[in-house]
């Protein structure tokens, strides 16, 4: 009897090992990452009854929804969000510290690269782009490493940063729209000539009467989402993604939602139309994936890079706290200039800029004037604390010991890169946000820690994903380790997130 029992136990163990080994080698044919720029989590419920059955509802009804996904760093802006989704990391480690930031005292655009040439355009301003400022690997990079660079990775978006940063440093392709000529372009970082399928789609765009009508303002219309979808489908077919022996990846970002939100805020007919039309785009993309790869053979995740606040006047009109923090008047004003003059005999040139609630100091200028950096920072902290509607001011280097709420301390530290994130971080009262002279009075912005900016949707659908939902708190940095664990490949090399157990079982 004991011998029979031993044989039975050994048989079960062998079978379990065999099953585990088989599962370990299984992968989807294609991974599709979708990022919707400035999509608040509550849009899923707000528009649910108006969505069709084949777009967002398909993902919700057949996929898995993480209903409490939060951004766990500051500030909450586009370039950082896209990078954090695909690296599982934060600015402290992946180095993309904003759309624009400073490295030392030199201003940089997150994807700007004058060592490359534009492809598909003569416009160097639009085309000299690459991921060289990115310090860590992405999901796609890890996939290519794992398959000895046989996997194809493609990024597509209206915005250059939303195509380039998700795809990663080793991507085969990244394409973004040059609004000056209405064509999708790339740079010599990737290739010296557009592939035939991209040229063919660009020819279609030249014949697109609606695009000709709106011209450079295409980002303000749902049309922007339609042509992004069609470009993604063109890449899907042209590169035969999901047709090879190894897993490929397609990164698609929808940016018109951000442009429209900035201009008209999260309320009203413009944003309503944007999301109902986006729903159709999602449906179209999913149907193309069904045809190209086959339902059940691809894995999709959908999320956002950040959310967006309600328009401040809308809040005031409804008796809620909110307001426009006018940067020129409230911060970079004559009072500050006089203050610096009296305190240090200096002027505003010791400040490189104010970006996403961060003050970047000119360390070279401060040193040349014989000033102590800590004294300058302390003086600016004292000044900023007296500004209306500023709740907290933090010195990044000392925030770990300052009396601020833990949630702010943690997010500030995760957002702080010593050479790239500036010196001081300002936190405003809830409902208040940066307002520049170019800002739309009926629009909105983002960048803060608050739920309207930091609570984002996260949906998984397709290969090995069971239907369900969770209200457990997860983070934007958990997406990459979840996907890489499902693929049985190593996490991106600066990943700090954790795989979501409800997805990876």
Short mmCIF file of C-alpha atoms in Angstrom, two decimals:
data_model
loop_
_atom_site.label_atom_id
_atom_site.label_comp_id
_atom_site.label_asym_id
_atom_site.label_seq_id
_atom_site.Cartn_x
_atom_site.Cartn_y
_atom_site.Cartn_z
CA UNK A 1 0.00 0.00 0.00
CA UNK A 2 2.83 2.37 0.94
CA UNK A 3 4.56 1.56 -2.34
CA UNK A 4 1.41 2.30 -4.31
CA UNK A 5 0.96 5.60 -2.44
CA UNK A 6 4.55 6.58 -3.18
CA UNK A 7 4.10 5.87 -6.87
CA UNK A 8 0.89 7.93 -6.87
CA UNK A 9 2.59 10.91 -5.20
CA UNK A 10 5.53 10.73 -7.63
CA UNK A 11 3.13 10.57 -10.58
CA UNK A 12 1.25 13.65 -9.37
CA UNK A 13 4.52 15.55 -8.89
CA UNK A 14 5.74 14.61 -12.36
CA UNK A 15 2.42 15.65 -13.89
CA UNK A 16 2.46 18.96 -12.02
CA UNK A 17 6.03 19.61 -13.16
CA UNK A 18 5.05 18.84 -16.73
CA UNK A 19 2.08 21.18 -16.56
CA UNK A 20 4.17 23.94 -14.99
CA UNK A 21 6.86 23.48 -17.62
CA UNK A 22 4.30 23.65 -20.43
CA UNK A 23 2.71 26.79 -19.02
CA UNK A 24 6.14 28.37 -18.56
CA UNK A 25 6.80 28.17 -22.26
CA UNK A 26 3.43 29.49 -23.42
CA UNK A 27 3.16 33.06 -24.66
CA UNK A 28 0.66 35.09 -26.66
CA UNK A 29 1.51 35.85 -30.25
CA UNK A 30 1.19 39.59 -29.67
CA UNK A 31 1.06 42.05 -26.77
CA UNK A 32 -0.82 45.30 -27.38
CA UNK A 33 -0.39 48.21 -24.99
CA UNK A 34 -2.95 51.03 -25.25
CA UNK A 35 -2.47 54.31 -23.39
CA UNK A 36 -5.23 56.92 -23.47
CA UNK A 37 -3.75 60.32 -22.71
CA UNK A 38 -5.50 62.19 -19.84
CA UNK A 39 -8.13 59.47 -19.30
CA UNK A 40 -9.68 59.69 -15.85
CA UNK A 41 -10.74 56.38 -14.31
CA UNK A 42 -14.33 57.54 -13.84
CA UNK A 43 -14.83 57.91 -17.61
CA UNK A 44 -15.38 54.15 -17.73
CA UNK A 45 -18.55 54.46 -15.65
CA UNK A 46 -19.55 57.88 -16.90
CA UNK A 47 -19.80 56.76 -20.53
CA UNK A 48 -20.57 53.10 -19.95
CA UNK A 49 -24.21 53.28 -21.07
CA UNK A 50 -23.19 55.16 -24.22
CA UNK A 51 -20.35 52.84 -25.25
CA UNK A 52 -20.97 50.25 -27.96
CA UNK A 53 -20.54 46.54 -27.27
CA UNK A 54 -17.26 46.07 -29.14
CA UNK A 55 -14.93 48.68 -27.62
CA UNK A 56 -14.51 49.54 -23.95
CA UNK A 57 -17.46 47.30 -23.02
CA UNK A 58 -15.77 44.31 -24.63
CA UNK A 59 -12.69 44.91 -22.50
CA UNK A 60 -14.80 45.38 -19.36
CA UNK A 61 -17.21 42.49 -19.91
CA UNK A 62 -14.61 39.93 -20.99
CA UNK A 63 -11.45 41.29 -19.39
CA UNK A 64 -10.17 42.20 -15.94
CA UNK A 65 -10.45 45.70 -14.45
CA UNK A 66 -8.18 47.10 -11.74
CA UNK A 67 -10.48 49.79 -10.40
CA UNK A 68 -8.04 51.40 -8.00
CA UNK A 69 -4.92 51.93 -10.08
CA UNK A 70 -2.94 54.95 -8.88
CA UNK A 71 0.08 56.87 -10.08
CA UNK A 72 2.62 56.67 -7.26
CA UNK A 73 5.02 59.52 -8.09
CA UNK A 74 5.04 63.25 -8.80
CA UNK A 75 4.46 64.98 -11.15
CA UNK A 76 1.74 63.26 -13.21
CA UNK A 77 2.55 64.26 -16.78
CA UNK A 78 2.55 62.61 -20.22
CA UNK A 79 6.16 61.61 -20.84
CA UNK A 80 6.59 60.27 -17.32
CA UNK A 81 3.33 58.34 -17.43
CA UNK A 82 4.03 56.61 -20.73
CA UNK A 83 7.52 55.70 -19.57
CA UNK A 84 6.39 54.41 -16.18
CA UNK A 85 3.73 52.16 -17.75
CA UNK A 86 6.28 50.36 -19.89
CA UNK A 87 9.29 50.36 -17.53
CA UNK A 88 7.49 49.58 -14.27
CA UNK A 89 9.63 52.37 -12.83
CA UNK A 90 9.48 56.04 -11.85
CA UNK A 91 11.43 59.21 -12.78
CA UNK A 92 13.89 58.56 -9.95
CA UNK A 93 15.17 55.57 -11.91
CA UNK A 94 14.05 55.72 -15.54
CA UNK A 95 15.17 59.34 -15.89
CA UNK A 96 12.26 60.75 -17.90
CA UNK A 97 11.37 63.54 -15.50
CA UNK A 98 8.84 65.44 -17.57
CA UNK A 99 7.94 66.42 -21.08
CA UNK A 100 10.59 69.09 -20.66
CA UNK A 101 13.17 69.22 -17.90
CA UNK A 102 16.77 70.20 -17.21
CA UNK A 103 19.85 68.02 -17.15
CA UNK A 104 22.21 70.12 -15.12
CA UNK A 105 21.48 73.64 -16.32
CA UNK A 106 20.64 72.56 -19.88
CA UNK A 107 17.00 72.48 -20.97
CA UNK A 108 16.02 69.26 -22.74
CA UNK A 109 12.92 67.90 -24.38
CA UNK A 110 12.32 64.33 -23.27
CA UNK A 111 12.81 62.85 -26.76
CA UNK A 112 14.86 65.59 -28.40
CA UNK A 113 18.01 64.27 -30.12
CA UNK A 114 20.05 66.39 -32.53
CA UNK A 115 22.30 63.43 -33.37
CA UNK A 116 19.55 61.88 -35.52
CA UNK A 117 17.85 63.02 -38.71
CA UNK A 118 14.12 63.14 -39.51
CA UNK A 119 12.67 60.47 -41.80
CA UNK A 120 9.50 61.22 -43.77
CA UNK A 121 9.84 64.97 -43.29
CA UNK A 122 12.41 67.75 -43.56
CA UNK A 123 11.19 69.24 -40.30
CA UNK A 124 14.04 68.79 -37.80
CA UNK A 125 11.95 70.22 -34.98
CA UNK A 126 9.40 67.44 -35.41
CA UNK A 127 11.69 64.64 -36.56
CA UNK A 128 14.93 64.80 -34.54
CA UNK A 129 13.64 62.48 -31.84
CA UNK A 130 14.80 59.31 -30.08
CA UNK A 131 14.58 57.51 -26.71
CA UNK A 132 18.20 58.28 -25.74
CA UNK A 133 17.22 60.17 -22.56
CA UNK A 134 15.52 57.00 -21.29
CA UNK A 135 17.76 55.27 -18.74
CA UNK A 136 15.96 51.94 -18.34
CA UNK A 137 14.53 49.14 -20.44
CA UNK A 138 10.86 48.66 -21.30
CA UNK A 139 8.61 45.62 -21.74
CA UNK A 140 9.48 45.64 -25.43
CA UNK A 141 13.22 45.85 -24.73
CA UNK A 142 12.99 42.85 -22.41
CA UNK A 143 10.96 40.93 -24.96
CA UNK A 144 13.60 41.56 -27.62
CA UNK A 145 16.40 40.59 -25.24
CA UNK A 146 14.61 37.35 -24.38
CA UNK A 147 14.09 36.37 -28.02
CA UNK A 148 17.56 37.41 -29.22
CA UNK A 149 15.95 40.44 -30.89
CA UNK A 150 13.61 38.39 -33.05
CA UNK A 151 10.49 40.02 -31.54
CA UNK A 152 9.20 43.08 -33.36
CA UNK A 153 8.26 46.12 -31.27
CA UNK A 154 6.36 49.04 -32.82
CA UNK A 155 5.14 52.32 -31.28
CA UNK A 156 2.43 54.52 -32.87
CA UNK A 157 0.94 57.82 -31.69
CA UNK A 158 0.07 61.38 -32.60
CA UNK A 159 2.72 62.57 -30.10
CA UNK A 160 6.37 61.67 -30.60
CA UNK A 161 6.94 60.97 -26.90
CA UNK A 162 3.89 58.72 -26.75
CA UNK A 163 5.25 56.54 -29.57
CA UNK A 164 8.95 56.58 -28.69
CA UNK A 165 9.09 56.10 -24.92
CA UNK A 166 6.67 53.12 -24.71
CA UNK A 167 8.47 51.25 -27.50
CA UNK A 168 11.82 51.61 -25.73
CA UNK A 169 15.42 51.93 -26.80
CA UNK A 170 15.71 48.78 -28.92
CA UNK A 171 12.38 49.07 -30.78
CA UNK A 172 12.24 48.35 -34.49
CA UNK A 173 9.83 51.17 -35.22
CA UNK A 174 8.24 54.29 -33.71
CA UNK A 175 5.96 56.59 -35.71
CA UNK A 176 4.39 59.92 -34.83
CA UNK A 177 2.49 62.59 -36.72
CA UNK A 178 4.14 65.66 -38.23
CA UNK A 179 1.20 68.05 -38.13
CA UNK A 180 2.95 70.42 -40.53
CA UNK A 181 2.66 67.95 -43.43
CA UNK A 182 -0.03 65.60 -42.07
CA UNK A 183 2.28 62.57 -42.35
CA UNK A 184 3.52 59.90 -39.96
CA UNK A 185 7.26 60.17 -39.56
CA UNK A 186 10.19 58.59 -37.73
CA UNK A 187 13.93 59.28 -37.31
CA UNK A 188 17.21 57.69 -38.30
CA UNK A 189 17.45 56.26 -34.80
CA UNK A 190 15.14 53.56 -36.17
CA UNK A 191 15.63 53.53 -39.94
CA UNK A 192 16.74 55.65 -42.90
CA UNK A 193 13.53 55.30 -44.91
CA UNK A 194 9.86 54.75 -44.15
CA UNK A 195 8.69 51.19 -44.90
CA UNK A 196 6.40 50.71 -47.90
CA UNK A 197 3.31 50.16 -45.75
CA UNK A 198 3.88 53.49 -43.93
CA UNK A 199 4.41 55.28 -47.25
CA UNK A 200 1.17 53.77 -48.54
CA UNK A 201 -0.77 54.96 -45.49
CA UNK A 202 0.75 58.44 -45.74
CA UNK A 203 -0.53 58.60 -49.31
CA UNK A 204 -4.01 57.86 -47.98
CA UNK A 205 -3.62 60.73 -45.50
CA UNK A 206 -2.79 63.13 -48.32
CA UNK A 207 -6.16 62.25 -49.86
CA UNK A 208 -8.01 62.58 -46.54
CA UNK A 209 -10.28 65.61 -47.03
CA UNK A 210 -11.18 65.83 -43.34
CA UNK A 211 -7.51 65.98 -42.39
CA UNK A 212 -6.88 68.63 -45.05
CA UNK A 213 -9.73 70.66 -43.59
CA UNK A 214 -8.51 70.68 -39.97
CA UNK A 215 -4.79 70.76 -40.82
CA UNK A 216 -2.40 71.32 -37.91
CA UNK A 217 -5.29 71.30 -35.42
CA UNK A 218 -6.02 67.62 -35.99
CA UNK A 219 -5.25 66.90 -32.33
CA UNK A 220 -8.38 68.84 -31.34
CA UNK A 221 -10.63 66.39 -33.18
CA UNK A 222 -11.58 62.70 -32.84
CA UNK A 223 -10.13 62.33 -36.35
CA UNK A 224 -6.73 62.19 -34.65
CA UNK A 225 -7.76 58.96 -32.95
CA UNK A 226 -9.10 57.53 -36.20
CA UNK A 227 -5.85 58.06 -38.09
CA UNK A 228 -3.82 56.75 -35.13
CA UNK A 229 -5.92 53.58 -35.17
CA UNK A 230 -5.52 53.16 -38.92
CA UNK A 231 -1.75 53.68 -38.66
CA UNK A 232 -1.58 51.06 -35.91
CA UNK A 233 -3.54 48.62 -38.08
CA UNK A 234 -1.27 49.42 -41.02
CA UNK A 235 1.74 48.56 -38.82
CA UNK A 236 0.01 45.40 -37.61
CA UNK A 237 -0.46 44.20 -41.16
CA UNK A 238 2.67 45.68 -42.70
CA UNK A 239 5.03 44.19 -40.14
CA UNK A 240 2.98 40.97 -39.87
CA UNK A 241 2.87 41.35 -36.09
CA UNK A 242 1.79 38.22 -34.27
CA UNK A 243 2.55 36.02 -37.28
CA UNK A 244 6.04 34.88 -36.35
CA UNK A 245 7.48 32.23 -34.04
CA UNK A 246 8.00 34.68 -31.16
CA UNK A 247 5.84 37.25 -29.40
CA UNK A 248 5.67 40.75 -30.91
CA UNK A 249 4.51 44.00 -29.31
CA UNK A 250 2.44 46.94 -30.52
CA UNK A 251 2.31 50.14 -28.42
CA UNK A 252 -0.55 52.50 -29.31
CA UNK A 253 -1.22 55.82 -27.61
CA UNK A 254 -4.25 58.04 -28.18
CA UNK A 255 -3.35 61.69 -27.64
CA UNK A 256 -6.38 63.64 -28.90
CA UNK A 257 -8.07 63.08 -25.55
CA UNK A 258 -5.31 65.08 -23.86
CA UNK A 259 -5.39 67.92 -26.40
CA UNK A 260 -9.17 68.15 -26.14
CA UNK A 261 -9.08 67.98 -22.34
CA UNK A 262 -6.56 70.81 -22.09
CA UNK A 263 -8.69 72.95 -24.37
CA UNK A 264 -12.20 72.16 -23.09
CA UNK A 265 -11.82 70.27 -19.77
CA UNK A 266 -13.37 66.92 -18.67
CA UNK A 267 -16.96 68.15 -19.12
CA UNK A 268 -19.06 69.03 -22.14
CA UNK A 269 -19.73 67.96 -25.70
CA UNK A 270 -16.11 68.00 -26.86
CA UNK A 271 -14.88 65.42 -24.35
CA UNK A 272 -18.09 63.41 -24.73
CA UNK A 273 -17.55 63.13 -28.46
CA UNK A 274 -13.86 62.31 -27.95
CA UNK A 275 -14.58 59.24 -25.81
CA UNK A 276 -17.53 57.95 -27.79
CA UNK A 277 -15.44 58.14 -30.96
CA UNK A 278 -12.47 56.59 -29.16
CA UNK A 279 -14.75 53.70 -28.21
CA UNK A 280 -15.24 53.06 -31.93
CA UNK A 281 -11.48 53.20 -32.48
CA UNK A 282 -10.88 50.61 -29.76
CA UNK A 283 -13.52 48.38 -31.36
CA UNK A 284 -11.91 48.76 -34.78
CA UNK A 285 -8.47 47.91 -33.42
CA UNK A 286 -9.76 44.83 -31.57
CA UNK A 287 -11.51 43.55 -34.70
CA UNK A 288 -8.30 44.02 -36.68
CA UNK A 289 -6.44 42.03 -34.02
CA UNK A 290 -9.06 39.27 -34.25
CA UNK A 291 -8.48 39.02 -37.99
CA UNK A 292 -4.70 39.33 -37.91
CA UNK A 293 -3.81 37.31 -34.81
CA UNK A 294 -7.00 35.59 -33.69
CA UNK A 295 -9.10 36.21 -30.59
CA UNK A 296 -7.45 34.63 -27.58
CA UNK A 297 -3.99 34.77 -29.15
CA UNK A 298 -3.16 38.32 -28.12
CA UNK A 299 -2.88 40.12 -24.77
CA UNK A 300 -4.14 43.70 -24.41
CA UNK A 301 -3.75 46.17 -21.58
CA UNK A 302 -5.34 49.61 -21.57
CA UNK A 303 -4.44 52.40 -19.18
CA UNK A 304 -3.69 56.15 -19.03
CA UNK A 305 -0.60 58.24 -18.47
CA UNK A 306 -2.49 60.56 -16.08
CA UNK A 307 -5.96 62.00 -15.50
CA UNK A 308 -7.14 65.60 -15.41
CA UNK A 309 -8.73 68.11 -13.04
CA UNK A 310 -12.12 69.68 -13.49
CA UNK A 311 -11.94 73.21 -14.81
CA UNK A 312 -11.41 75.59 -11.91
CA UNK A 313 -14.30 77.88 -12.86
CA UNK A 314 -16.60 74.87 -13.14
CA UNK A 315 -15.64 73.96 -9.56
CA UNK A 316 -16.17 77.51 -8.32
CA UNK A 317 -19.55 77.74 -10.06
CA UNK A 318 -20.63 74.61 -8.18
CA UNK A 319 -19.38 75.93 -4.80
CA UNK A 320 -16.33 73.67 -4.64
CA UNK A 321 -12.72 74.55 -3.96
CA UNK A 322 -10.57 75.28 -6.97
CA UNK A 323 -8.76 77.99 -8.82
CA UNK A 324 -6.17 79.04 -11.37
CA UNK A 325 -2.68 79.30 -9.92
CA UNK A 326 -1.35 81.96 -12.27
CA UNK A 327 2.34 81.17 -12.50
CA UNK A 328 3.55 84.49 -13.88
CA UNK A 329 1.54 86.56 -11.40
CA UNK A 330 1.75 84.25 -8.37
CA UNK A 331 5.32 82.95 -8.66
CA UNK A 332 7.57 84.49 -11.30
CA UNK A 333 6.57 88.04 -10.51
CA UNK A 334 8.21 91.34 -9.56
CA UNK A 335 7.91 90.50 -5.86
CA UNK A 336 10.16 87.47 -6.25
CA UNK A 337 12.65 89.48 -8.25
CA UNK A 338 12.82 92.11 -5.49
CA UNK A 339 13.05 89.39 -2.83
CA UNK A 340 16.07 87.76 -4.52
CA UNK A 341 17.69 91.15 -5.03
CA UNK A 342 17.34 92.08 -1.37
CA UNK A 343 18.32 88.65 -0.08
CA UNK A 344 21.23 87.76 -2.35
CA UNK A 345 21.85 90.60 -4.75
CA UNK A 346 20.62 88.22 -7.48
CA UNK A 347 17.81 88.21 -10.01
CA UNK A 348 15.50 85.64 -11.57
CA UNK A 349 18.35 84.28 -13.69
CA UNK A 350 19.28 81.97 -10.79
CA UNK A 351 16.04 80.11 -11.58
CA UNK A 352 16.10 78.04 -14.76
CA UNK A 353 12.34 77.61 -14.74
CA UNK A 354 9.18 76.38 -13.08
CA UNK A 355 7.76 73.22 -14.61
CA UNK A 356 5.03 70.92 -13.31
CA UNK A 357 5.12 72.47 -9.82
CA UNK A 358 8.92 72.11 -9.60
CA UNK A 359 11.47 74.91 -9.35
CA UNK A 360 14.68 74.27 -11.27
CA UNK A 361 17.59 76.33 -9.97
CA UNK A 362 20.58 77.38 -12.04
CA UNK A 363 23.35 75.77 -10.01
CA UNK A 364 26.08 77.21 -12.24
CA UNK A 365 24.78 80.76 -11.83
CA UNK A 366 24.37 80.36 -8.07
CA UNK A 367 27.94 79.11 -7.75
CA UNK A 368 29.30 81.90 -9.96
CA UNK A 369 27.64 84.47 -7.68
CA UNK A 370 29.34 82.92 -4.66
CA UNK A 371 26.03 81.87 -3.10
CA UNK A 372 25.30 78.74 -1.06
CA UNK A 373 22.76 76.48 -2.76
CA UNK A 374 21.13 75.44 0.52
CA UNK A 375 20.64 79.07 1.54
CA UNK A 376 19.02 79.91 -1.79
CA UNK A 377 16.70 76.90 -1.53
CA UNK A 378 15.76 77.76 2.06
CA UNK A 379 14.93 81.32 1.04
CA UNK A 380 12.78 80.16 -1.85
CA UNK A 381 10.98 77.67 0.38
CA UNK A 382 10.16 80.48 2.80
CA UNK A 383 8.95 82.66 -0.06
CA UNK A 384 6.82 79.95 -1.69
CA UNK A 385 5.16 78.96 1.59
CA UNK A 386 3.61 82.41 1.76
CA UNK A 387 2.08 82.18 -1.70
CA UNK A 388 -1.71 81.83 -1.81
CA UNK A 389 -3.02 78.25 -2.12
CA UNK A 390 0.40 76.61 -1.76
CA UNK A 391 -0.11 73.86 0.80
CA UNK A 392 3.40 72.38 1.00
CA UNK A 393 6.84 73.24 -0.34
CA UNK A 394 9.52 70.56 -0.31
CA UNK A 395 13.25 70.54 -0.90
CA UNK A 396 13.68 67.31 -2.86
CA UNK A 397 16.97 66.46 -1.16
CA UNK A 398 15.50 66.87 2.33
CA UNK A 399 11.94 65.71 1.84
CA UNK A 400 12.50 62.46 3.72
CA UNK A 401 12.87 64.40 6.98
CA UNK A 402 10.25 67.10 6.40
CA UNK A 403 6.83 67.29 8.05
CA UNK A 404 4.63 66.39 5.11
CA UNK A 405 2.02 63.63 4.68
CA UNK A 406 3.55 60.24 3.89
CA UNK A 407 1.72 60.02 0.57
CA UNK A 408 3.39 63.24 -0.62
CA UNK A 409 6.81 62.26 0.70
CA UNK A 410 6.68 58.89 -1.02
CA UNK A 411 5.53 60.26 -4.36
CA UNK A 412 8.05 63.09 -4.27
CA UNK A 413 10.93 60.67 -3.65
CA UNK A 414 9.81 58.33 -6.44
CA UNK A 415 9.64 61.32 -8.78
CA UNK A 416 13.05 62.73 -7.89
CA UNK A 417 16.09 62.20 -10.07
CA UNK A 418 19.02 64.21 -8.59
CA UNK A 419 20.26 65.52 -11.94
CA UNK A 420 16.94 65.95 -13.73
CA UNK A 421 14.02 66.78 -11.43
CA UNK A 422 14.86 70.23 -10.18
CA UNK A 423 15.22 71.39 -6.59
CA UNK A 424 11.89 72.30 -5.02
CA UNK A 425 8.41 70.80 -5.29
CA UNK A 426 5.24 72.77 -4.62
CA UNK A 427 1.93 71.16 -3.68
CA UNK A 428 -1.23 73.20 -4.15
CA UNK A 429 -4.60 72.92 -2.47
CA UNK A 430 -6.96 70.41 -4.07
CA UNK A 431 -8.66 71.82 -7.14
CA UNK A 432 -5.95 74.41 -7.84
CA UNK A 433 -3.61 74.00 -10.79
CA UNK A 434 -0.95 75.78 -12.84
CA UNK A 435 -2.37 78.36 -15.20
CA UNK A 436 -0.15 79.95 -17.81
CA UNK A 437 -0.90 82.78 -20.23
CA UNK A 438 -1.39 80.17 -22.95
CA UNK A 439 -3.79 78.06 -20.87
CA UNK A 440 -7.40 77.70 -21.95
CA UNK A 441 -9.78 79.37 -19.46
CA UNK A 442 -12.35 76.63 -20.10
CA UNK A 443 -9.83 73.79 -20.21
CA UNK A 444 -7.81 71.90 -17.65
CA UNK A 445 -4.38 70.46 -16.88
CA UNK A 446 -2.76 67.81 -14.68
CA UNK A 447 0.43 67.11 -12.75
CA UNK A 448 -0.67 66.81 -9.12
CA UNK A 449 -0.96 63.90 -6.66
CA UNK A 450 -4.74 64.22 -6.34
CA UNK A 451 -7.08 61.42 -7.47
CA UNK A 452 -8.37 63.42 -10.43
CA UNK A 453 -4.81 63.32 -11.83
CA UNK A 454 -3.51 60.09 -10.32
CA UNK A 455 -6.44 57.62 -10.50
CA UNK A 456 -6.31 55.93 -13.90
CA UNK A 457 -8.05 53.02 -15.64
CA UNK A 458 -6.27 49.68 -16.00
CA UNK A 459 -7.86 46.91 -18.06
CA UNK A 460 -6.42 43.57 -19.16
CA UNK A 461 -7.99 41.51 -21.91
CA UNK A 462 -7.34 38.45 -24.02
CA UNK A 463 -4.70 35.76 -23.64
CA UNK A 464 -4.95 33.97 -20.25
CA UNK A 465 -7.00 36.83 -18.74
CA UNK A 466 -10.05 35.78 -16.74
CA UNK A 467 -13.03 38.10 -16.37
CA UNK A 468 -13.23 40.01 -13.09
CA UNK A 469 -12.26 43.14 -11.20
CA UNK A 470 -10.53 44.28 -8.03
CA UNK A 471 -10.68 47.38 -5.86
CA UNK A 472 -7.29 46.61 -4.32
CA UNK A 473 -4.81 49.44 -4.74
CA UNK A 474 -2.32 48.81 -7.52
CA UNK A 475 0.04 51.22 -9.25
CA UNK A 476 1.01 52.32 -12.72
CA UNK A 477 4.39 50.69 -12.05
CA UNK A 478 2.71 47.28 -11.60
CA UNK A 479 1.73 47.01 -15.27
CA UNK A 480 5.16 46.12 -16.66
CA UNK A 481 5.97 43.37 -14.12
CA UNK A 482 2.50 41.89 -14.64
CA UNK A 483 2.97 41.67 -18.39
CA UNK A 484 6.54 40.40 -18.21
CA UNK A 485 5.58 37.72 -15.71
CA UNK A 486 2.78 36.57 -17.99
CA UNK A 487 5.35 36.37 -20.79
CA UNK A 488 7.85 34.55 -18.52
CA UNK A 489 10.56 37.11 -19.26
CA UNK A 490 12.66 39.32 -17.00
CA UNK A 491 11.22 42.58 -15.70
CA UNK A 492 12.56 45.88 -17.10
CA UNK A 493 15.91 46.62 -15.48
CA UNK A 494 14.74 49.54 -13.28
CA UNK A 495 11.34 48.04 -12.41
CA UNK A 496 10.04 48.77 -8.91
CA UNK A 497 6.46 47.53 -9.36
CA UNK A 498 4.90 44.21 -8.38
CA UNK A 499 3.01 41.78 -10.60
CA UNK A 500 -0.75 41.98 -10.02
CA UNK A 501 -1.64 38.59 -8.52
CA UNK A 502 -5.24 38.69 -9.69
CA UNK A 503 -3.99 38.73 -13.29
CA UNK A 504 -0.94 36.49 -12.93
CA UNK A 505 -2.22 33.32 -11.28
#
